[in-house]
PDB file of C-alpha atoms in Angstrom:
ATOM      1  CA  UNK A   1     148.470  74.200 121.211  1.00 53.00           C
ATOM      2  CA  UNK A   2     147.968  77.340 123.298  1.00 58.00           C
ATOM      3  CA  UNK A   3     148.257  79.438 120.146  1.00 58.00           C
ATOM      4  CA  UNK A   4     145.651  77.236 118.464  1.00 49.00           C
ATOM      5  CA  UNK A   5     143.159  77.768 121.290  1.00 51.00           C
ATOM      6  CA  UNK A   6     143.839  81.486 121.245  1.00 53.00           C
ATOM      7  CA  UNK A   7     143.127  81.707 117.528  1.00 51.00           C
ATOM      8  CA  UNK A   8     140.044  79.534 117.924  1.00 56.00           C
ATOM      9  CA  UNK A   9     138.765  81.764 120.720  1.00 51.00           C
ATOM     10  CA  UNK A  10     139.289  84.894 118.628  1.00 50.00           C
ATOM     11  CA  UNK A  11     137.652  83.180 115.656  1.00 54.00           C
ATOM     12  CA  UNK A  12     134.541  82.394 117.735  1.00 68.00           C
ATOM     13  CA  UNK A  13     134.567  85.736 119.566  1.00 70.00           C
ATOM     14  CA  UNK A  14     134.327  87.799 116.382  1.00 71.00           C
ATOM     15  CA  UNK A  15     130.868  86.605 115.176  1.00 81.00           C
ATOM     16  CA  UNK A  16     129.570  86.559 118.759  1.00 85.00           C
ATOM     17  CA  UNK A  17     130.621  90.204 119.153  1.00 86.00           C
ATOM     18  CA  UNK A  18     128.845  91.117 115.921  1.00 89.00           C
ATOM     19  CA  UNK A  19     125.648  89.395 117.042  1.00 90.00           C
ATOM     20  CA  UNK A  20     125.736  90.977 120.501  1.00 89.00           C
ATOM     21  CA  UNK A  21     126.303  94.421 118.988  1.00 91.00           C
ATOM     22  CA  UNK A  22     123.455  93.853 116.564  1.00 93.00           C
ATOM     23  CA  UNK A  23     121.185  92.748 119.420  1.00 90.00           C
ATOM     24  CA  UNK A  24     121.935  95.933 121.373  1.00 93.00           C
ATOM     25  CA  UNK A  25     121.211  98.103 118.343  1.00 91.00           C
ATOM     26  CA  UNK A  26     117.976  96.281 117.538  1.00 91.00           C
ATOM     27  CA  UNK A  27     116.709  96.515 121.121  1.00 93.00           C
ATOM     28  CA  UNK A  28     117.206 100.279 121.033  1.00 91.00           C
ATOM     29  CA  UNK A  29     116.296 100.880 117.403  1.00 91.00           C
ATOM     30  CA  UNK A  30     112.962 102.437 116.579  1.00 94.00           C
ATOM     31  CA  UNK A  31     110.565 100.571 114.285  1.00 95.00           C
ATOM     32  CA  UNK A  32     107.141 101.357 112.884  1.00 96.00           C
ATOM     33  CA  UNK A  33     105.586  99.034 115.474  1.00 97.00           C
ATOM     34  CA  UNK A  34     107.452 100.718 118.328  1.00 97.00           C
ATOM     35  CA  UNK A  35     106.825 104.206 116.939  1.00 97.00           C
ATOM     36  CA  UNK A  36     103.078 103.658 116.873  1.00 98.00           C
ATOM     37  CA  UNK A  37     102.799 101.870 120.206  1.00 98.00           C
ATOM     38  CA  UNK A  38     105.087 104.149 122.204  1.00 97.00           C
ATOM     39  CA  UNK A  39     103.589 107.180 120.498  1.00 98.00           C
ATOM     40  CA  UNK A  40     100.115 106.087 121.568  1.00 98.00           C
ATOM     41  CA  UNK A  41     101.264 105.732 125.171  1.00 98.00           C
ATOM     42  CA  UNK A  42     102.638 109.282 125.129  1.00 98.00           C
ATOM     43  CA  UNK A  43      99.215 110.746 124.246  1.00 98.00           C
ATOM     44  CA  UNK A  44      97.056 108.031 125.771  1.00 98.00           C
ATOM     45  CA  UNK A  45      95.054 110.475 127.897  1.00 97.00           C
ATOM     46  CA  UNK A  46      93.969 112.366 124.765  1.00 98.00           C
ATOM     47  CA  UNK A  47      92.934 109.602 122.340  1.00 98.00           C
ATOM     48  CA  UNK A  48      89.231 109.727 121.457  1.00 98.00           C
ATOM     49  CA  UNK A  49      89.309 107.850 118.135  1.00 98.00           C
ATOM     50  CA  UNK A  50      91.480 104.786 117.567  1.00 98.00           C
ATOM     51  CA  UNK A  51      92.252 103.463 114.076  1.00 98.00           C
ATOM     52  CA  UNK A  52      93.099  99.775 113.664  1.00 98.00           C
ATOM     53  CA  UNK A  53      93.789  97.496 110.732  1.00 98.00           C
ATOM     54  CA  UNK A  54      96.326  96.529 108.102  1.00 98.00           C
ATOM     55  CA  UNK A  55      98.315  98.735 105.734  1.00 97.00           C
ATOM     56  CA  UNK A  56      95.042  99.727 104.048  1.00 98.00           C
ATOM     57  CA  UNK A  57      93.937 101.644 107.136  1.00 98.00           C
ATOM     58  CA  UNK A  58      97.512 102.587 108.022  1.00 98.00           C
ATOM     59  CA  UNK A  59      97.861 104.630 104.825  1.00 98.00           C
ATOM     60  CA  UNK A  60      94.187 105.504 104.314  1.00 98.00           C
ATOM     61  CA  UNK A  61      93.263 107.314 107.533  1.00 98.00           C
ATOM     62  CA  UNK A  62      94.975 110.512 108.614  1.00 98.00           C
ATOM     63  CA  UNK A  63      94.107 111.113 112.284  1.00 98.00           C
ATOM     64  CA  UNK A  64      94.994 114.789 112.034  1.00 98.00           C
ATOM     65  CA  UNK A  65      91.868 115.363 109.919  1.00 98.00           C
ATOM     66  CA  UNK A  66      89.447 114.405 112.699  1.00 98.00           C
ATOM     67  CA  UNK A  67      87.729 116.906 114.972  1.00 98.00           C
ATOM     68  CA  UNK A  68      88.222 114.480 117.863  1.00 98.00           C
ATOM     69  CA  UNK A  69      91.742 113.462 118.867  1.00 98.00           C
ATOM     70  CA  UNK A  70      92.469 110.425 116.695  1.00 98.00           C
ATOM     71  CA  UNK A  71      95.437 108.059 116.621  1.00 98.00           C
ATOM     72  CA  UNK A  72      96.397 105.546 113.914  1.00 98.00           C
ATOM     73  CA  UNK A  73      97.504 102.184 115.362  1.00 98.00           C
ATOM     74  CA  UNK A  74      96.989 100.267 112.113  1.00 98.00           C
ATOM     75  CA  UNK A  75     100.115  98.614 110.732  1.00 98.00           C
ATOM     76  CA  UNK A  76     101.472  96.649 107.806  1.00 97.00           C
ATOM     77  CA  UNK A  77      99.934  93.177 107.793  1.00 96.00           C
ATOM     78  CA  UNK A  78      98.400  93.661 111.234  1.00 97.00           C
ATOM     79  CA  UNK A  79      95.658  91.141 111.941  1.00 98.00           C
ATOM     80  CA  UNK A  80      92.474  91.575 113.963  1.00 98.00           C
ATOM     81  CA  UNK A  81      94.079  89.282 116.557  1.00 98.00           C
ATOM     82  CA  UNK A  82      96.767  91.909 117.198  1.00 98.00           C
ATOM     83  CA  UNK A  83      94.380  94.853 116.725  1.00 98.00           C
ATOM     84  CA  UNK A  84      92.388  93.535 119.648  1.00 98.00           C
ATOM     85  CA  UNK A  85      95.256  92.735 121.977  1.00 98.00           C
ATOM     86  CA  UNK A  86      97.205  95.915 121.307  1.00 98.00           C
ATOM     87  CA  UNK A  87      94.057  97.898 122.062  1.00 98.00           C
ATOM     88  CA  UNK A  88      93.296  95.955 125.241  1.00 98.00           C
ATOM     89  CA  UNK A  89      96.844  96.513 126.499  1.00 98.00           C
ATOM     90  CA  UNK A  90      96.260 100.280 126.269  1.00 98.00           C
ATOM     91  CA  UNK A  91      92.560 100.424 127.067  1.00 98.00           C
ATOM     92  CA  UNK A  92      92.788 100.904 130.871  1.00 97.00           C
ATOM     93  CA  UNK A  93      94.609 104.208 130.319  1.00 97.00           C
ATOM     94  CA  UNK A  94      92.528 105.458 127.382  1.00 98.00           C
ATOM     95  CA  UNK A  95      89.961 107.261 129.492  1.00 97.00           C
ATOM     96  CA  UNK A  96      88.767 109.496 126.643  1.00 98.00           C
ATOM     97  CA  UNK A  97      88.341 106.796 124.000  1.00 98.00           C
ATOM     98  CA  UNK A  98      84.956 107.034 122.253  1.00 98.00           C
ATOM     99  CA  UNK A  99      85.288 105.356 118.834  1.00 98.00           C
ATOM    100  CA  UNK A 100      87.372 102.500 117.449  1.00 98.00           C
ATOM    101  CA  UNK A 101      87.642 101.883 113.713  1.00 98.00           C
ATOM    102  CA  UNK A 102      88.139  98.164 113.028  1.00 98.00           C
ATOM    103  CA  UNK A 103      89.230  97.600 109.444  1.00 98.00           C
ATOM    104  CA  UNK A 104      87.864  94.563 107.602  1.00 98.00           C
ATOM    105  CA  UNK A 105      89.988  94.042 104.507  1.00 97.00           C
ATOM    106  CA  UNK A 106      89.775  91.405 101.807  1.00 96.00           C
ATOM    107  CA  UNK A 107      91.737  88.838 103.859  1.00 96.00           C
ATOM    108  CA  UNK A 108      91.153  90.122 107.416  1.00 97.00           C
ATOM    109  CA  UNK A 109      88.859  87.248 108.339  1.00 98.00           C
ATOM    110  CA  UNK A 110      91.347  84.663 107.082  1.00 97.00           C
ATOM    111  CA  UNK A 111      94.550  85.294 109.055  1.00 97.00           C
ATOM    112  CA  UNK A 112      95.460  85.845 112.694  1.00 97.00           C
ATOM    113  CA  UNK A 113      99.225  85.373 112.570  1.00 97.00           C
ATOM    114  CA  UNK A 114     101.194  88.165 110.915  1.00 94.00           C
ATOM    115  CA  UNK A 115     103.556  85.497 109.611  1.00 86.00           C
ATOM    116  CA  UNK A 116     107.202  86.655 109.973  1.00 84.00           C
ATOM    117  CA  UNK A 117     106.030  89.948 111.469  1.00 90.00           C
ATOM    118  CA  UNK A 118     104.755  88.317 114.687  1.00 95.00           C
ATOM    119  CA  UNK A 119     108.236  88.682 116.183  1.00 94.00           C
ATOM    120  CA  UNK A 120     108.765  92.129 114.633  1.00 93.00           C
ATOM    121  CA  UNK A 121     105.534  93.318 116.214  1.00 95.00           C
ATOM    122  CA  UNK A 122     106.470  91.756 119.556  1.00 96.00           C
ATOM    123  CA  UNK A 123     109.746  93.680 119.687  1.00 95.00           C
ATOM    124  CA  UNK A 124     107.763  96.888 119.163  1.00 95.00           C
ATOM    125  CA  UNK A 125     104.756  96.408 121.425  1.00 96.00           C
ATOM    126  CA  UNK A 126     105.278  93.272 123.511  1.00 96.00           C
ATOM    127  CA  UNK A 127     102.128  91.550 122.232  1.00 97.00           C
ATOM    128  CA  UNK A 128     102.609  87.810 121.779  1.00 97.00           C
ATOM    129  CA  UNK A 129     100.911  85.547 119.270  1.00 97.00           C
ATOM    130  CA  UNK A 130      99.114  82.535 120.734  1.00 95.00           C
ATOM    131  CA  UNK A 131     101.086  79.345 121.416  1.00 93.00           C
ATOM    132  CA  UNK A 132     104.368  80.971 120.395  1.00 94.00           C
ATOM    133  CA  UNK A 133     107.564  80.751 122.459  1.00 93.00           C
ATOM    134  CA  UNK A 134     109.415  84.073 122.631  1.00 94.00           C
ATOM    135  CA  UNK A 135     112.310  82.872 124.782  1.00 94.00           C
ATOM    136  CA  UNK A 136     114.824  82.786 121.938  1.00 93.00           C
ATOM    137  CA  UNK A 137     113.498  85.997 120.387  1.00 93.00           C
ATOM    138  CA  UNK A 138     114.192  87.731 123.698  1.00 93.00           C
ATOM    139  CA  UNK A 139     117.610  86.112 123.928  1.00 94.00           C
ATOM    140  CA  UNK A 140     118.727  87.356 120.513  1.00 95.00           C
ATOM    141  CA  UNK A 141     116.534  89.514 118.233  1.00 94.00           C
ATOM    142  CA  UNK A 142     119.193  89.162 115.551  1.00 93.00           C
ATOM    143  CA  UNK A 143     119.156  85.376 115.385  1.00 93.00           C
ATOM    144  CA  UNK A 144     115.621  84.447 116.428  1.00 92.00           C
ATOM    145  CA  UNK A 145     113.477  87.607 116.299  1.00 91.00           C
ATOM    146  CA  UNK A 146     114.051  89.477 113.079  1.00 92.00           C
ATOM    147  CA  UNK A 147     116.382  86.705 111.802  1.00 90.00           C
ATOM    148  CA  UNK A 148     119.929  87.511 110.593  1.00 90.00           C
ATOM    149  CA  UNK A 149     118.862  88.357 107.027  1.00 91.00           C
ATOM    150  CA  UNK A 150     116.263  90.895 108.110  1.00 89.00           C
ATOM    151  CA  UNK A 151     118.378  92.257 110.975  1.00 89.00           C
ATOM    152  CA  UNK A 152     121.380  92.998 108.825  1.00 87.00           C
ATOM    153  CA  UNK A 153     119.149  94.421 106.087  1.00 89.00           C
ATOM    154  CA  UNK A 154     117.713  96.822 108.681  1.00 89.00           C
ATOM    155  CA  UNK A 155     121.206  97.874 109.769  1.00 89.00           C
ATOM    156  CA  UNK A 156     122.304  98.309 106.155  1.00 90.00           C
ATOM    157  CA  UNK A 157     119.260 100.335 105.097  1.00 88.00           C
ATOM    158  CA  UNK A 158     119.545 102.587 108.136  1.00 87.00           C
ATOM    159  CA  UNK A 159     123.250 103.188 107.526  1.00 87.00           C
ATOM    160  CA  UNK A 160     122.762 103.942 103.819  1.00 89.00           C
ATOM    161  CA  UNK A 161     119.862 106.308 104.485  1.00 90.00           C
ATOM    162  CA  UNK A 162     121.803 108.268 107.088  1.00 91.00           C
ATOM    163  CA  UNK A 163     124.827 108.387 104.824  1.00 90.00           C
ATOM    164  CA  UNK A 164     122.723 109.695 101.939  1.00 91.00           C
ATOM    165  CA  UNK A 165     120.220 111.920 103.737  1.00 92.00           C
ATOM    166  CA  UNK A 166     121.790 112.692 107.111  1.00 91.00           C
ATOM    167  CA  UNK A 167     120.139 112.190 110.476  1.00 89.00           C
ATOM    168  CA  UNK A 168     117.252 114.590 109.819  1.00 90.00           C
ATOM    169  CA  UNK A 169     114.952 111.756 108.731  1.00 94.00           C
ATOM    170  CA  UNK A 170     112.474 109.449 110.445  1.00 94.00           C
ATOM    171  CA  UNK A 171     114.299 106.875 112.530  1.00 92.00           C
ATOM    172  CA  UNK A 172     112.290 103.804 111.553  1.00 91.00           C
ATOM    173  CA  UNK A 173     111.971 101.718 108.411  1.00 91.00           C
ATOM    174  CA  UNK A 174     109.237 102.691 105.931  1.00 93.00           C
ATOM    175  CA  UNK A 175     108.174 101.530 102.503  1.00 95.00           C
ATOM    176  CA  UNK A 176     109.202 103.220  99.283  1.00 95.00           C
ATOM    177  CA  UNK A 177     106.791 106.049  98.555  1.00 97.00           C
ATOM    178  CA  UNK A 178     106.876 107.481 102.085  1.00 97.00           C
ATOM    179  CA  UNK A 179     108.650 110.816 102.533  1.00 96.00           C
ATOM    180  CA  UNK A 180     111.392 110.051 105.063  1.00 96.00           C
ATOM    181  CA  UNK A 181     111.693 113.742 105.949  1.00 95.00           C
ATOM    182  CA  UNK A 182     108.132 113.882 107.297  1.00 95.00           C
ATOM    183  CA  UNK A 183     107.731 112.493 110.844  1.00 95.00           C
ATOM    184  CA  UNK A 184     104.831 110.311 111.892  1.00 97.00           C
ATOM    185  CA  UNK A 185     101.894 112.382 113.130  1.00 97.00           C
ATOM    186  CA  UNK A 186      99.660 110.568 115.604  1.00 98.00           C
ATOM    187  CA  UNK A 187     100.927 107.248 114.282  1.00 98.00           C
ATOM    188  CA  UNK A 188     100.359 108.214 110.642  1.00 98.00           C
ATOM    189  CA  UNK A 189     102.725 108.289 107.679  1.00 98.00           C
ATOM    190  CA  UNK A 190     101.503 108.729 104.114  1.00 98.00           C
ATOM    191  CA  UNK A 191     102.289 107.483 100.654  1.00 98.00           C
ATOM    192  CA  UNK A 192     103.119 110.378  98.354  1.00 98.00           C
ATOM    193  CA  UNK A 193     101.999 110.551  94.724  1.00 97.00           C
ATOM    194  CA  UNK A 194     101.474 107.408  92.668  1.00 97.00           C
ATOM    195  CA  UNK A 195     103.592 104.393  91.727  1.00 97.00           C
ATOM    196  CA  UNK A 196     102.739 103.890  88.068  1.00 94.00           C
ATOM    197  CA  UNK A 197     104.264 100.391  88.036  1.00 95.00           C
ATOM    198  CA  UNK A 198     101.417  99.088  90.198  1.00 96.00           C
ATOM    199  CA  UNK A 199      98.519  99.831  87.854  1.00 97.00           C
ATOM    200  CA  UNK A 200      98.571  97.032  85.306  1.00 97.00           C
ATOM    201  CA  UNK A 201      97.340  93.482  84.761  1.00 97.00           C
ATOM    202  CA  UNK A 202     100.532  91.788  85.991  1.00 97.00           C
ATOM    203  CA  UNK A 203     100.613  93.732  89.266  1.00 97.00           C
ATOM    204  CA  UNK A 204      96.903  93.123  89.881  1.00 98.00           C
ATOM    205  CA  UNK A 205      97.275  89.424  89.158  1.00 97.00           C
ATOM    206  CA  UNK A 206     100.300  88.899  91.445  1.00 97.00           C
ATOM    207  CA  UNK A 207      98.668  90.704  94.351  1.00 97.00           C
ATOM    208  CA  UNK A 208      95.254  89.069  94.024  1.00 97.00           C
ATOM    209  CA  UNK A 209      96.816  85.614  93.647  1.00 97.00           C
ATOM    210  CA  UNK A 210      98.757  86.059  96.904  1.00 96.00           C
ATOM    211  CA  UNK A 211      95.590  87.062  98.765  1.00 96.00           C
ATOM    212  CA  UNK A 212      93.681  84.125  97.300  1.00 95.00           C
ATOM    213  CA  UNK A 213      96.362  81.709  98.510  1.00 95.00           C
ATOM    214  CA  UNK A 214      96.215  83.165 102.032  1.00 94.00           C
ATOM    215  CA  UNK A 215      92.425  82.902 102.111  1.00 96.00           C
ATOM    216  CA  UNK A 216      92.201  79.402 100.638  1.00 96.00           C
ATOM    217  CA  UNK A 217      94.817  78.007 103.046  1.00 95.00           C
ATOM    218  CA  UNK A 218      93.039  79.418 106.066  1.00 96.00           C
ATOM    219  CA  UNK A 219      90.731  77.470 108.361  1.00 96.00           C
ATOM    220  CA  UNK A 220      90.483  80.239 110.964  1.00 97.00           C
ATOM    221  CA  UNK A 221      87.484  82.204 109.738  1.00 97.00           C
ATOM    222  CA  UNK A 222      85.017  81.174 112.442  1.00 98.00           C
ATOM    223  CA  UNK A 223      87.604  81.643 115.203  1.00 98.00           C
ATOM    224  CA  UNK A 224      88.554  85.099 113.893  1.00 98.00           C
ATOM    225  CA  UNK A 225      84.917  86.199 113.666  1.00 98.00           C
ATOM    226  CA  UNK A 226      84.289  84.981 117.216  1.00 98.00           C
ATOM    227  CA  UNK A 227      87.374  86.860 118.434  1.00 98.00           C
ATOM    228  CA  UNK A 228      86.193  89.976 116.616  1.00 98.00           C
ATOM    229  CA  UNK A 229      82.745  89.743 118.186  1.00 98.00           C
ATOM    230  CA  UNK A 230      84.299  89.417 121.630  1.00 98.00           C
ATOM    231  CA  UNK A 231      86.367  92.531 120.898  1.00 98.00           C
ATOM    232  CA  UNK A 232      83.221  94.419 119.895  1.00 98.00           C
ATOM    233  CA  UNK A 233      81.508  93.302 123.110  1.00 98.00           C
ATOM    234  CA  UNK A 234      84.429  94.466 125.266  1.00 98.00           C
ATOM    235  CA  UNK A 235      84.418  97.885 123.628  1.00 98.00           C
ATOM    236  CA  UNK A 236      80.664  98.295 124.036  1.00 98.00           C
ATOM    237  CA  UNK A 237      80.838  97.291 127.705  1.00 98.00           C
ATOM    238  CA  UNK A 238      83.333 100.122 128.173  1.00 98.00           C
ATOM    239  CA  UNK A 239      80.983 102.620 126.454  1.00 97.00           C
ATOM    240  CA  UNK A 240      83.209 102.745 123.372  1.00 98.00           C
ATOM    241  CA  UNK A 241      81.622 102.629 119.916  1.00 98.00           C
ATOM    242  CA  UNK A 242      83.238 100.178 117.471  1.00 98.00           C
ATOM    243  CA  UNK A 243      82.860 101.006 113.768  1.00 98.00           C
ATOM    244  CA  UNK A 244      83.632  98.373 111.149  1.00 98.00           C
ATOM    245  CA  UNK A 245      85.094  99.806 107.956  1.00 98.00           C
ATOM    246  CA  UNK A 246      86.504  98.588 104.673  1.00 98.00           C
ATOM    247  CA  UNK A 247      88.915 101.052 103.105  1.00 98.00           C
ATOM    248  CA  UNK A 248      88.779 101.762  99.368  1.00 98.00           C
ATOM    249  CA  UNK A 249      91.034 100.073  96.851  1.00 97.00           C
ATOM    250  CA  UNK A 250      91.339 100.933  93.185  1.00 97.00           C
ATOM    251  CA  UNK A 251      88.164  99.902  91.344  1.00 96.00           C
ATOM    252  CA  UNK A 252      89.993  98.267  88.427  1.00 97.00           C
ATOM    253  CA  UNK A 253      91.877  96.042  90.866  1.00 98.00           C
ATOM    254  CA  UNK A 254      88.664  94.998  92.625  1.00 97.00           C
ATOM    255  CA  UNK A 255      87.738  93.078  89.474  1.00 96.00           C
ATOM    256  CA  UNK A 256      90.711  90.761  90.043  1.00 97.00           C
ATOM    257  CA  UNK A 257      89.527  89.764  93.528  1.00 97.00           C
ATOM    258  CA  UNK A 258      87.238  86.821  94.208  1.00 97.00           C
ATOM    259  CA  UNK A 259      83.708  88.215  94.293  1.00 97.00           C
ATOM    260  CA  UNK A 260      82.455  85.441  96.581  1.00 97.00           C
ATOM    261  CA  UNK A 261      85.109  86.258  99.202  1.00 97.00           C
ATOM    262  CA  UNK A 262      84.113  89.921  99.077  1.00 97.00           C
ATOM    263  CA  UNK A 263      80.458  89.005  99.500  1.00 97.00           C
ATOM    264  CA  UNK A 264      81.246  86.711 102.454  1.00 97.00           C
ATOM    265  CA  UNK A 265      83.114  89.569 104.165  1.00 97.00           C
ATOM    266  CA  UNK A 266      80.234  91.966 103.596  1.00 98.00           C
ATOM    267  CA  UNK A 267      77.751  89.443 104.970  1.00 98.00           C
ATOM    268  CA  UNK A 268      79.863  88.681 108.064  1.00 98.00           C
ATOM    269  CA  UNK A 269      80.511  92.363 108.770  1.00 98.00           C
ATOM    270  CA  UNK A 270      76.878  93.287 108.249  1.00 98.00           C
ATOM    271  CA  UNK A 271      75.715  90.484 110.556  1.00 98.00           C
ATOM    272  CA  UNK A 272      78.067  91.659 113.316  1.00 98.00           C
ATOM    273  CA  UNK A 273      76.976  95.263 112.834  1.00 98.00           C
ATOM    274  CA  UNK A 274      73.283  94.329 113.013  1.00 98.00           C
ATOM    275  CA  UNK A 275      73.797  91.982 115.963  1.00 98.00           C
ATOM    276  CA  UNK A 276      75.475  94.640 118.120  1.00 98.00           C
ATOM    277  CA  UNK A 277      73.778  97.736 116.733  1.00 97.00           C
ATOM    278  CA  UNK A 278      76.962  99.268 115.327  1.00 98.00           C
ATOM    279  CA  UNK A 279      77.937 100.719 111.935  1.00 97.00           C
ATOM    280  CA  UNK A 280      79.638  99.034 109.008  1.00 98.00           C
ATOM    281  CA  UNK A 281      80.942 101.431 106.366  1.00 98.00           C
ATOM    282  CA  UNK A 282      82.062  99.663 103.202  1.00 98.00           C
ATOM    283  CA  UNK A 283      84.165 101.730 100.767  1.00 97.00           C
ATOM    284  CA  UNK A 284      85.913  98.818  99.038  1.00 96.00           C
ATOM    285  CA  UNK A 285      84.628  99.607  95.533  1.00 91.00           C
ATOM    286  CA  UNK A 286      83.623 103.210  96.058  1.00 95.00           C
ATOM    287  CA  UNK A 287      83.351 105.334  92.915  1.00 93.00           C
ATOM    288  CA  UNK A 288      84.173 108.420  95.004  1.00 96.00           C
ATOM    289  CA  UNK A 289      87.886 107.656  94.592  1.00 98.00           C
ATOM    290  CA  UNK A 290      89.847 107.982  91.356  1.00 97.00           C
ATOM    291  CA  UNK A 291      93.283 106.744  90.345  1.00 97.00           C
ATOM    292  CA  UNK A 292      94.760 110.057  91.529  1.00 98.00           C
ATOM    293  CA  UNK A 293      93.781 109.120  95.095  1.00 98.00           C
ATOM    294  CA  UNK A 294      95.893 105.948  95.103  1.00 98.00           C
ATOM    295  CA  UNK A 295      99.605 105.316  95.523  1.00 98.00           C
ATOM    296  CA  UNK A 296      99.157 101.761  94.265  1.00 98.00           C
ATOM    297  CA  UNK A 297      96.172  99.508  93.552  1.00 97.00           C
ATOM    298  CA  UNK A 298      95.606  98.815  97.259  1.00 97.00           C
ATOM    299  CA  UNK A 299      96.622 101.934  99.159  1.00 98.00           C
ATOM    300  CA  UNK A 300      95.482 105.523  99.168  1.00 98.00           C
ATOM    301  CA  UNK A 301      98.093 108.262  98.915  1.00 98.00           C
ATOM    302  CA  UNK A 302      98.102 111.437 101.011  1.00 98.00           C
ATOM    303  CA  UNK A 303      95.488 113.072  98.773  1.00 98.00           C
ATOM    304  CA  UNK A 304      93.193 110.045  98.946  1.00 98.00           C
ATOM    305  CA  UNK A 305      93.690 109.734 102.698  1.00 98.00           C
ATOM    306  CA  UNK A 306      92.613 113.349 103.135  1.00 98.00           C
ATOM    307  CA  UNK A 307      89.420 112.618 101.229  1.00 98.00           C
ATOM    308  CA  UNK A 308      88.689 109.352 103.051  1.00 98.00           C
ATOM    309  CA  UNK A 309      89.511 110.717 106.502  1.00 98.00           C
ATOM    310  CA  UNK A 310      87.262 113.722 105.911  1.00 98.00           C
ATOM    311  CA  UNK A 311      84.419 111.359 104.996  1.00 98.00           C
ATOM    312  CA  UNK A 312      84.948 109.308 108.166  1.00 98.00           C
ATOM    313  CA  UNK A 313      85.144 112.418 110.318  1.00 98.00           C
ATOM    314  CA  UNK A 314      81.933 113.773 108.791  1.00 97.00           C
ATOM    315  CA  UNK A 315      80.230 110.426 109.398  1.00 97.00           C
ATOM    316  CA  UNK A 316      81.234 110.454 113.071  1.00 97.00           C
ATOM    317  CA  UNK A 317      79.904 113.992 113.406  1.00 95.00           C
ATOM    318  CA  UNK A 318      76.631 112.849 111.832  1.00 94.00           C
ATOM    319  CA  UNK A 319      76.432 109.947 114.301  1.00 90.00           C
ATOM    320  CA  UNK A 320      76.992 112.331 117.192  1.00 86.00           C
ATOM    321  CA  UNK A 321      74.292 114.694 115.924  1.00 84.00           C
ATOM    322  CA  UNK A 322      71.795 111.861 115.463  1.00 81.00           C
ATOM    323  CA  UNK A 323      72.524 110.532 118.942  1.00 74.00           C
ATOM    324  CA  UNK A 324      72.123 113.992 120.446  1.00 73.00           C
ATOM    325  CA  UNK A 325      68.813 114.512 118.642  1.00 75.00           C
ATOM    326  CA  UNK A 326      67.601 111.068 119.741  1.00 70.00           C
ATOM    327  CA  UNK A 327      68.406 111.803 123.379  1.00 62.00           C
TER     328      UNK A 327
END
């Protein structure tokens, strides 16, 4: 009997040890969310331009191009809900902040939860999604935060990358198309080149169908717009200029998106801009960008980001000149 209990104890101890080890690694492991948030805190006294939004802004805006000190806090699938709260958590220390780019993408006004990434984001920046219990996620990131499938995939990918490339690579997970030998600069990593597999009817149809499903299932639009307006008000009260933007996507792909949804976004963004006397710069279907500027149908590559960031920087400089002349 004693031998049975001993074997049973060892049998139970083994998976528990694996989970505990995984939890320790995950708590100390860098992620894109942590990289951006902790990186912002390191230079918080310098930030003059803050870039928010989803992956569209994350890949489209290179902060190093700006004359003012810019920082890219946009992230994959990051909603306006988190844009706002991440910013507010840092705002008291951002004494130099002058401009905030708020990205309005095709589905931005239709989702507040980042779905499975709510917990991933929380482990990187501590921002909680409304009405969500994080007790178990804190107890075990492996089981209840990232979930076992994602956690072990992260461990596996990290191990394989180090084994293949050595330790002289970025220490957080990135998408295919990002050069793992180039560190994040002011929160920014870029797509390199172009993924030819993403420029065809099937790819356009799959992507646009997913977005349509997200939008049609949503009943949050009014709440999200109200939350966005409150964010704009808070920035203005602190003498910070919000700028609404829509980053470019490939023009051929735009034709697969629901035109009425696009028009509703333009109308909502324009109304907010007019109501609060701020700018809305819409580049969604801009003919200034060619296929060579895109990594895939939705995201600019490094070349396209250079072009787009230069345009935004020039526009800020124009705003500053107009304001100076007016005063």
